[in-house]
Amino acid sequence: MGALALRLAYLGELSRTVVFLSPLVDAYTYDQMARAVVSGGFGALELPFYQPPAYPLGLAALYRLVGTDPWIPRIAQALLGTWTVGLVFSLARRWAGLQAAWVAGALMGAYGAALYFEGELLPPTVLLTLIMAAVWLLARAQDGESTGRWRPLVGAGIALGIAGAIRPTLLLLGTLVALWWLLGSRSERRRGRMEAGLLLAAMAVPILPFTLANRIGGGENVLVSTNGGINFYLGNGANSDSLTAIQPGYAWDRLQLQPLLSGHATAVAESDYWWRRGLREAGADPGAWAAAAGRKVLRLLDVRETPRNTDYEDFRRDSRILSLPWPGFGVVAPLAALGLCLGFPSGRRRDRWLLAAVLGAVALENVAFFVAGRYRLEAVPVLCVLAGLGV
């Protein structure tokens, strides 16, 4: 209840700002996509999808059910954020007892960046809940009898599949989790292969409708969306630090026109153009690319939340609630490292590798593309669980 009260208090403060009524940049795009679906149906979306469609479609369903008041999606996200805190508490209690659970839950409940993004019409809040629900279900499947594992495995796969439809790079997490399950079933290799296959099949279920929509409605073979190519280029092309700093406007529009000016007219061709260009520019100066990759690693570990479109650190200075000394990455990460190394009892070593898989997937997706606070946030609930164990 304390986590929910804090979230509602923050939303009350946020409701007095301009961005509450007028979302910015990506949040504005998601809101407009949702409103277009409410007024014009699914056909209002451009096919094949440029941005992953699951989050704006979820917003559209919420708008259609209960209206478009700006409080509605933010209260929904506050409830999801509170649920994530509960999942963090439950997992820490499962692995290290009540004291660790209270520490982990308190860290997650008062994590400043999580509070901030719950007030933005952006996917991170939903993704945190889906990731932690999947981890909770996988832990339950591992502890259950072999005949009762399939239900939590299917549930975990569906949660990871929905996360992949919201942010396709999280399909890497699903792949690593399936590999984790397979490698942990050495004594029952055949059963382990079947269960890992079941997990992957369940992941595919939420993805398949969007793939079919892209094929049938857009006429192109696209798994989820086509913006992966340009995002890869932003993080790996020459002068990537400058590229990731581009804001919507003339510079961004000029960049997006380059595939068309080069004769690439289809969505897939445009995406392929950016993938090839990013690889070409990285290969032309591997030293500069390696230095940029090193800077991405440092940003991933930085205490400061790296901005993307909007800056949490700037907003924090103007917010009475966010300006309070809530725990951040600089507190949670060192405690989590302690918990990862020393916090698991000997009988729970396989669970440690599950959490390591989540952290590894989030780190890889950030470094492979580009680092931002809202993308690194995907690792924070797991870090809070580990921090509880570390304490």
Tab-separated table of C-alpha atoms in Angstrom:
chain	number	residue	atom	x	y	z
A	1	MET	CA	0.000	0.000	0.000
A	2	GLY	CA	2.899	2.344	0.679
A	3	ALA	CA	4.198	1.852	-2.874
A	4	LEU	CA	0.775	2.661	-4.347
A	5	ALA	CA	0.314	5.717	-2.094
A	6	LEU	CA	3.689	7.077	-3.195
A	7	ARG	CA	2.762	6.581	-6.841
A	8	LEU	CA	-0.582	8.320	-6.483
A	9	ALA	CA	1.076	11.218	-4.653
A	10	TYR	CA	3.552	11.602	-7.510
A	11	LEU	CA	0.744	11.512	-10.090
A	12	GLY	CA	-1.053	14.250	-8.151
A	13	GLU	CA	2.035	16.428	-8.461
A	14	LEU	CA	2.524	15.491	-12.128
A	15	SER	CA	-1.094	16.386	-12.957
A	16	ARG	CA	-0.244	20.049	-12.399
A	17	THR	CA	2.381	20.060	-15.168
A	18	VAL	CA	2.072	20.628	-18.913
A	19	VAL	CA	3.386	17.174	-19.850
A	20	PHE	CA	0.471	15.518	-18.050
A	21	LEU	CA	-1.930	16.857	-20.680
A	22	SER	CA	0.566	17.096	-23.566
A	23	PRO	CA	2.920	14.084	-23.679
A	24	LEU	CA	6.293	14.604	-25.346
A	25	VAL	CA	8.020	12.879	-28.281
A	26	ASP	CA	7.547	9.071	-28.116
A	27	ALA	CA	4.815	9.377	-25.483
A	28	TYR	CA	2.942	11.753	-27.804
A	29	THR	CA	3.323	9.280	-30.691
A	30	TYR	CA	1.973	6.377	-28.642
A	31	ASP	CA	-0.951	8.463	-27.413
A	32	GLN	CA	-1.830	9.571	-30.946
A	33	MET	CA	-1.599	6.005	-32.267
A	34	ALA	CA	-3.946	4.837	-29.508
A	35	ARG	CA	-6.449	7.609	-30.214
A	36	ALA	CA	-6.325	6.805	-33.944
A	37	VAL	CA	-7.181	3.161	-33.215
A	38	VAL	CA	-10.072	4.207	-30.964
A	39	SER	CA	-11.561	6.414	-33.683
A	40	GLY	CA	-10.628	4.416	-36.788
A	41	GLY	CA	-10.017	0.837	-35.700
A	42	PHE	CA	-6.940	-1.307	-36.237
A	43	GLY	CA	-6.775	-0.150	-39.873
A	44	ALA	CA	-5.746	3.319	-38.696
A	45	LEU	CA	-2.218	1.987	-38.057
A	46	GLU	CA	0.329	2.029	-40.844
A	47	LEU	CA	1.494	-1.397	-42.020
A	48	PRO	CA	4.037	-2.816	-41.754
A	49	PHE	CA	4.489	-1.386	-38.278
A	50	TYR	CA	7.325	1.114	-37.900
A	51	GLN	CA	7.141	1.170	-34.108
A	52	PRO	CA	6.189	-1.893	-32.048
A	53	PRO	CA	2.372	-1.826	-31.856
A	54	ALA	CA	1.517	-3.670	-28.641
A	55	TYR	CA	1.831	-0.745	-26.205
A	56	PRO	CA	-0.302	1.752	-28.211
A	57	LEU	CA	-2.857	-0.994	-28.815
A	58	GLY	CA	-3.011	-1.583	-25.077
A	59	LEU	CA	-3.522	2.148	-24.576
A	60	ALA	CA	-6.267	2.100	-27.219
A	61	ALA	CA	-8.065	-0.739	-25.420
A	62	LEU	CA	-7.872	1.220	-22.171
A	63	TYR	CA	-9.158	4.391	-23.851
A	64	ARG	CA	-12.064	2.537	-25.402
A	65	LEU	CA	-13.042	0.855	-22.137
A	66	VAL	CA	-12.789	3.751	-19.688
A	67	GLY	CA	-12.173	6.910	-21.704
A	68	THR	CA	-9.261	9.133	-22.659
A	69	ASP	CA	-8.846	11.092	-19.434
A	70	PRO	CA	-5.066	11.517	-18.893
A	71	TRP	CA	-5.379	10.053	-15.396
A	72	ILE	CA	-6.589	6.676	-16.681
A	73	PRO	CA	-3.404	5.219	-18.237
A	74	ARG	CA	-1.233	6.654	-15.478
A	75	ILE	CA	-3.326	5.103	-12.711
A	76	ALA	CA	-3.174	1.812	-14.614
A	77	GLN	CA	0.606	2.108	-14.755
A	78	ALA	CA	0.768	2.966	-11.058
A	79	LEU	CA	-1.142	-0.247	-10.333
A	80	LEU	CA	1.248	-2.208	-12.549
A	81	GLY	CA	4.207	-0.591	-10.796
A	82	THR	CA	2.770	-1.658	-7.445
A	83	TRP	CA	2.314	-5.186	-8.777
A	84	THR	CA	5.967	-5.216	-9.827
A	85	VAL	CA	6.936	-4.260	-6.276
A	86	GLY	CA	4.883	-7.213	-5.035
A	87	LEU	CA	6.630	-9.586	-7.453
A	88	VAL	CA	10.039	-8.312	-6.310
A	89	PHE	CA	8.993	-8.852	-2.679
A	90	SER	CA	7.716	-12.367	-3.417
A	91	LEU	CA	10.864	-13.480	-5.262
A	92	ALA	CA	13.235	-12.121	-2.620
A	93	ARG	CA	11.190	-13.878	0.066
A	94	ARG	CA	11.278	-17.139	-1.891
A	95	TRP	CA	15.069	-17.083	-2.116
A	96	ALA	CA	16.222	-15.396	1.112
A	97	GLY	CA	13.385	-14.869	3.550
A	98	LEU	CA	11.258	-12.020	4.856
A	99	GLN	CA	14.037	-9.580	5.738
A	100	ALA	CA	15.459	-9.675	2.215
A	101	ALA	CA	11.939	-9.306	0.822
A	102	TRP	CA	11.258	-6.103	2.765
A	103	VAL	CA	14.557	-4.588	1.618
A	104	ALA	CA	13.984	-5.560	-2.012
A	105	GLY	CA	10.385	-4.341	-2.006
A	106	ALA	CA	11.319	-1.032	-0.394
A	107	LEU	CA	14.075	-0.404	-2.948
A	108	MET	CA	11.767	-1.142	-5.875
A	109	GLY	CA	8.837	0.725	-4.370
A	110	ALA	CA	10.848	3.922	-3.953
A	111	TYR	CA	13.092	3.692	-7.030
A	112	GLY	CA	12.954	7.212	-8.445
A	113	ALA	CA	13.282	6.455	-12.167
A	114	ALA	CA	10.510	3.833	-11.944
A	115	LEU	CA	8.190	6.429	-10.399
A	116	TYR	CA	9.029	8.872	-13.170
A	117	PHE	CA	8.344	6.486	-16.045
A	118	GLU	CA	5.070	5.333	-14.517
A	119	GLY	CA	3.862	8.882	-15.147
A	120	GLU	CA	4.953	8.809	-18.800
A	121	LEU	CA	2.923	7.201	-21.599
A	122	LEU	CA	5.836	4.915	-22.399
A	123	PRO	CA	6.270	1.100	-22.247
A	124	PRO	CA	8.821	0.625	-19.390
A	125	THR	CA	6.254	0.150	-16.613
A	126	VAL	CA	4.411	-2.583	-18.511
A	127	LEU	CA	7.701	-4.260	-19.443
A	128	LEU	CA	8.897	-4.389	-15.832
A	129	THR	CA	5.707	-6.160	-14.784
A	130	LEU	CA	5.892	-8.637	-17.667
A	131	ILE	CA	9.562	-9.452	-17.060
A	132	MET	CA	9.081	-10.005	-13.334
A	133	ALA	CA	5.889	-12.019	-13.879
A	134	ALA	CA	7.872	-14.260	-16.234
A	135	VAL	CA	10.697	-14.652	-13.697
A	136	TRP	CA	8.189	-15.458	-10.935
A	137	LEU	CA	6.477	-18.073	-13.115
A	138	LEU	CA	9.796	-19.624	-14.152
A	139	ALA	CA	10.864	-19.895	-10.503
A	140	ARG	CA	7.541	-21.562	-9.734
A	141	ALA	CA	7.943	-23.957	-12.676
A	142	GLN	CA	11.401	-24.928	-11.498
A	143	ASP	CA	10.168	-25.682	-7.981
A	144	GLY	CA	7.138	-27.635	-9.183
A	145	GLU	CA	6.723	-31.272	-10.100
A	146	SER	CA	7.521	-32.165	-13.701
A	147	THR	CA	3.861	-32.881	-14.496
A	148	GLY	CA	2.813	-29.424	-13.295
A	149	ARG	CA	5.468	-27.313	-14.978
A	150	TRP	CA	3.737	-26.640	-18.261
A	151	ARG	CA	1.240	-24.057	-16.969
A	152	PRO	CA	3.799	-21.636	-15.455
A	153	LEU	CA	6.107	-22.234	-18.432
A	154	VAL	CA	3.338	-21.278	-20.865
A	155	GLY	CA	2.479	-18.247	-18.734
A	156	ALA	CA	6.117	-17.134	-18.661
A	157	GLY	CA	6.402	-17.587	-22.418
A	158	ILE	CA	3.275	-15.528	-23.091
A	159	ALA	CA	4.517	-12.753	-20.770
A	160	LEU	CA	7.880	-12.673	-22.568
A	161	GLY	CA	6.129	-12.752	-25.947
A	162	ILE	CA	3.988	-9.732	-25.056
A	163	ALA	CA	7.151	-7.980	-23.871
A	164	GLY	CA	8.724	-8.781	-27.237
A	165	ALA	CA	5.732	-7.303	-29.056
A	166	ILE	CA	6.248	-4.121	-27.028
A	167	ARG	CA	10.048	-4.034	-27.344
A	168	PRO	CA	11.399	-6.637	-29.820
A	169	THR	CA	14.931	-6.636	-28.379
A	170	LEU	CA	13.478	-8.433	-25.347
A	171	LEU	CA	13.097	-11.522	-27.531
A	172	LEU	CA	16.781	-11.976	-26.703
A	173	LEU	CA	15.736	-12.396	-23.062
A	174	GLY	CA	13.250	-15.083	-24.031
A	175	THR	CA	15.922	-16.930	-25.989
A	176	LEU	CA	18.385	-16.803	-23.073
A	177	VAL	CA	15.696	-17.981	-20.654
A	178	ALA	CA	14.860	-20.954	-22.904
A	179	LEU	CA	18.568	-21.802	-23.052
A	180	TRP	CA	18.774	-21.488	-19.252
A	181	TRP	CA	15.910	-23.919	-18.851
A	182	LEU	CA	17.416	-26.366	-21.342
A	183	LEU	CA	20.879	-26.373	-19.747
A	184	GLY	CA	19.387	-26.870	-16.304
A	185	SER	CA	17.592	-30.067	-17.371
A	186	ARG	CA	20.634	-32.260	-18.028
A	187	SER	CA	19.278	-35.214	-16.090
A	188	GLU	CA	16.071	-35.100	-18.149
A	189	ARG	CA	17.427	-33.919	-21.502
A	190	ARG	CA	14.461	-34.971	-23.626
A	191	ARG	CA	11.924	-33.465	-21.222
A	192	GLY	CA	14.040	-30.303	-20.974
A	193	ARG	CA	14.032	-29.891	-24.763
A	194	MET	CA	10.272	-30.297	-24.866
A	195	GLU	CA	9.742	-27.783	-22.067
A	196	ALA	CA	12.136	-25.248	-23.634
A	197	GLY	CA	10.299	-25.684	-26.934
A	198	LEU	CA	6.989	-25.132	-25.155
A	199	LEU	CA	8.364	-21.914	-23.650
A	200	LEU	CA	9.476	-20.640	-27.066
A	201	ALA	CA	6.167	-21.639	-28.674
A	202	ALA	CA	4.251	-19.740	-26.010
A	203	MET	CA	6.470	-16.700	-26.681
A	204	ALA	CA	5.537	-16.856	-30.360
A	205	VAL	CA	1.792	-16.684	-29.702
A	206	PRO	CA	1.604	-12.914	-28.921
A	207	ILE	CA	4.090	-12.130	-31.729
A	208	LEU	CA	2.324	-14.051	-34.498
A	209	PRO	CA	-0.685	-11.710	-34.992
A	210	PHE	CA	1.614	-8.754	-35.639
A	211	THR	CA	3.787	-10.775	-38.027
A	212	LEU	CA	0.679	-11.842	-39.951
A	213	ALA	CA	-0.631	-8.266	-40.016
A	214	ASN	CA	2.674	-7.085	-41.470
A	215	ARG	CA	2.578	-9.837	-44.112
A	216	ILE	CA	-1.103	-9.638	-45.047
A	217	GLY	CA	-1.791	-5.934	-44.520
A	218	GLY	CA	1.646	-4.503	-45.251
A	219	GLY	CA	2.832	-6.996	-47.830
A	220	GLU	CA	6.238	-7.452	-46.190
A	221	ASN	CA	7.900	-10.039	-43.968
A	222	VAL	CA	8.426	-8.177	-40.690
A	223	LEU	CA	8.457	-9.938	-37.326
A	224	VAL	CA	7.164	-6.987	-35.259
A	225	SER	CA	8.360	-3.583	-36.486
A	226	THR	CA	10.883	-2.000	-38.854
A	227	ASN	CA	12.544	0.582	-36.600
A	228	GLY	CA	15.269	-1.807	-35.474
A	229	GLY	CA	17.521	-0.843	-38.373
A	230	ILE	CA	17.612	2.877	-37.690
A	231	ASN	CA	18.009	2.283	-33.950
A	232	PHE	CA	20.989	0.022	-34.669
A	233	TYR	CA	22.503	2.723	-36.861
A	234	LEU	CA	22.005	5.409	-34.205
A	235	GLY	CA	24.014	3.363	-31.729
A	236	ASN	CA	26.699	2.008	-34.070
A	237	GLY	CA	27.166	4.417	-36.960
A	238	ALA	CA	29.974	6.947	-37.201
A	239	ASN	CA	29.604	9.668	-34.546
A	240	SER	CA	27.001	7.584	-32.710
A	241	ASP	CA	27.084	9.895	-29.677
A	242	SER	CA	25.798	12.715	-31.876
A	243	LEU	CA	23.292	10.488	-33.642
A	244	THR	CA	21.614	9.339	-30.429
A	245	ALA	CA	21.287	12.984	-29.346
A	246	ILE	CA	19.170	13.945	-32.398
A	247	GLN	CA	15.743	15.246	-31.403
A	248	PRO	CA	12.582	15.298	-33.559
A	249	GLY	CA	12.712	18.114	-36.066
A	250	TYR	CA	14.685	19.036	-39.164
A	251	ALA	CA	17.762	16.909	-38.375
A	252	TRP	CA	15.666	13.819	-37.632
A	253	ASP	CA	13.485	14.243	-40.736
A	254	ARG	CA	16.584	14.686	-42.877
A	255	LEU	CA	18.104	11.499	-41.467
A	256	GLN	CA	14.968	9.465	-42.095
A	257	LEU	CA	14.835	10.579	-45.743
A	258	GLN	CA	18.231	9.132	-46.603
A	259	PRO	CA	17.061	5.572	-47.461
A	260	LEU	CA	14.380	6.980	-49.770
A	261	LEU	CA	16.901	9.276	-51.477
A	262	SER	CA	19.110	6.212	-51.992
A	263	GLY	CA	16.297	4.371	-53.778
A	264	HIS	CA	15.012	2.207	-50.911
A	265	ALA	CA	11.253	2.590	-51.146
A	266	THR	CA	9.843	-0.238	-48.994
A	267	ALA	CA	9.844	-0.457	-45.199
A	268	VAL	CA	12.031	-3.570	-45.148
A	269	ALA	CA	14.461	-2.035	-47.635
A	270	GLU	CA	14.742	1.080	-45.479
A	271	SER	CA	15.437	-0.987	-42.371
A	272	ASP	CA	18.028	-3.094	-44.234
A	273	TYR	CA	19.675	0.111	-45.456
A	274	TRP	CA	20.272	1.235	-41.851
A	275	TRP	CA	21.548	-2.180	-40.724
A	276	ARG	CA	24.059	-2.297	-43.616
A	277	ARG	CA	25.117	1.309	-43.160
A	278	GLY	CA	25.676	0.834	-39.424
A	279	LEU	CA	27.814	-2.257	-40.026
A	280	ARG	CA	29.730	-0.545	-42.829
A	281	GLU	CA	30.562	2.550	-40.792
A	282	ALA	CA	31.523	0.454	-37.755
A	283	GLY	CA	33.803	-1.693	-39.938
A	284	ALA	CA	35.380	1.341	-41.588
A	285	ASP	CA	36.742	2.554	-38.233
A	286	PRO	CA	36.703	-0.333	-35.743
A	287	GLY	CA	38.728	1.631	-33.196
A	288	ALA	CA	36.143	4.404	-33.061
A	289	TRP	CA	33.352	1.829	-32.859
A	290	ALA	CA	35.093	0.014	-29.984
A	291	ALA	CA	35.574	3.315	-28.150
A	292	ALA	CA	31.879	4.128	-28.625
A	293	ALA	CA	30.957	0.654	-27.335
A	294	GLY	CA	33.130	1.283	-24.280
A	295	ARG	CA	31.309	4.540	-23.639
A	296	LYS	CA	28.006	2.678	-23.852
A	297	VAL	CA	29.192	0.253	-21.199
A	298	LEU	CA	30.135	3.177	-18.963
A	299	ARG	CA	26.698	4.767	-19.494
A	300	LEU	CA	25.081	1.444	-18.643
A	301	LEU	CA	26.887	1.483	-15.286
A	302	ASP	CA	26.581	5.218	-14.676
A	303	VAL	CA	24.745	6.500	-11.614
A	304	ARG	CA	23.007	9.076	-13.824
A	305	GLU	CA	19.998	8.052	-15.899
A	306	THR	CA	21.000	8.537	-19.541
A	307	PRO	CA	18.291	10.643	-21.238
A	308	ARG	CA	16.297	9.631	-24.291
A	309	ASN	CA	14.020	12.405	-25.648
A	310	THR	CA	13.260	13.555	-22.097
A	311	ASP	CA	15.639	13.799	-19.136
A	312	TYR	CA	14.669	12.279	-15.799
A	313	GLU	CA	17.460	14.166	-14.028
A	314	ASP	CA	16.134	17.533	-15.262
A	315	PHE	CA	12.572	16.664	-14.313
A	316	ARG	CA	13.739	15.498	-10.906
A	317	ARG	CA	15.030	18.974	-10.052
A	318	ASP	CA	11.563	20.420	-10.658
A	319	SER	CA	9.641	17.765	-8.708
A	320	ARG	CA	9.272	17.904	-4.937
A	321	ILE	CA	8.655	14.173	-4.719
A	322	LEU	CA	11.353	13.004	-7.142
A	323	SER	CA	13.899	15.388	-5.616
A	324	LEU	CA	13.774	13.430	-2.357
A	325	PRO	CA	16.713	11.032	-1.798
A	326	TRP	CA	15.068	7.923	-3.200
A	327	PRO	CA	17.301	4.930	-3.968
A	328	GLY	CA	18.798	4.930	-7.448
A	329	PHE	CA	21.183	2.876	-9.528
A	330	GLY	CA	24.179	3.894	-7.424
A	331	VAL	CA	22.589	2.295	-4.358
A	332	VAL	CA	20.904	-0.732	-5.905
A	333	ALA	CA	23.638	-1.964	-8.288
A	334	PRO	CA	26.457	-2.480	-5.715
A	335	LEU	CA	24.111	-4.285	-3.325
A	336	ALA	CA	22.852	-6.389	-6.231
A	337	ALA	CA	26.417	-7.394	-7.131
A	338	LEU	CA	26.875	-8.580	-3.552
A	339	GLY	CA	23.617	-10.503	-3.679
A	340	LEU	CA	24.470	-12.126	-7.021
A	341	CYS	CA	27.829	-13.353	-5.714
A	342	LEU	CA	26.962	-14.279	-2.135
A	343	GLY	CA	23.230	-14.074	-1.517
A	344	PHE	CA	21.988	-17.408	-2.879
A	345	PRO	CA	22.008	-20.548	-0.732
A	346	SER	CA	23.747	-23.545	-2.275
A	347	GLY	CA	20.478	-25.146	-3.314
A	348	ARG	CA	19.425	-22.079	-5.292
A	349	ARG	CA	22.369	-21.647	-7.649
A	350	ARG	CA	20.239	-22.232	-10.737
A	351	ASP	CA	17.960	-19.332	-9.748
A	352	ARG	CA	21.019	-17.092	-9.717
A	353	TRP	CA	21.650	-17.949	-13.352
A	354	LEU	CA	18.045	-17.053	-14.213
A	355	LEU	CA	18.526	-13.553	-12.801
A	356	ALA	CA	21.937	-13.324	-14.484
A	357	ALA	CA	20.229	-14.141	-17.807
A	358	VAL	CA	17.841	-11.203	-17.344
A	359	LEU	CA	20.680	-8.822	-16.497
A	360	GLY	CA	22.777	-10.106	-19.395
A	361	ALA	CA	19.948	-9.684	-21.902
A	362	VAL	CA	19.255	-6.105	-20.804
A	363	ALA	CA	22.969	-5.251	-20.915
A	364	LEU	CA	23.390	-6.767	-24.396
A	365	GLU	CA	20.393	-5.003	-25.897
A	366	ASN	CA	21.562	-1.646	-24.530
A	367	VAL	CA	25.144	-2.016	-25.739
A	368	ALA	CA	24.115	-3.494	-29.110
A	369	PHE	CA	21.876	-0.493	-29.816
A	370	PHE	CA	22.232	2.461	-27.447
A	371	VAL	CA	21.909	3.095	-23.741
A	372	ALA	CA	19.031	5.017	-22.203
A	373	GLY	CA	17.663	5.178	-18.681
A	374	ARG	CA	14.286	3.835	-19.728
A	375	TYR	CA	15.902	0.776	-21.358
A	376	ARG	CA	18.281	0.089	-18.460
A	377	LEU	CA	15.256	0.254	-16.147
A	378	GLU	CA	14.260	-3.209	-17.414
A	379	ALA	CA	17.034	-4.654	-15.209
A	380	VAL	CA	16.111	-2.732	-12.051
A	381	PRO	CA	13.500	-5.100	-10.513
A	382	VAL	CA	15.965	-7.987	-10.740
A	383	LEU	CA	18.664	-5.742	-9.288
A	384	CYS	CA	16.336	-4.919	-6.376
A	385	VAL	CA	15.732	-8.616	-5.705
A	386	LEU	CA	19.476	-9.197	-5.678
A	387	ALA	CA	20.028	-6.101	-3.532
A	388	GLY	CA	17.632	-7.542	-0.944
A	389	LEU	CA	19.699	-10.734	-0.917
A	390	GLY	CA	22.883	-8.686	-0.716
A	391	VAL	CA	21.697	-6.808	2.361
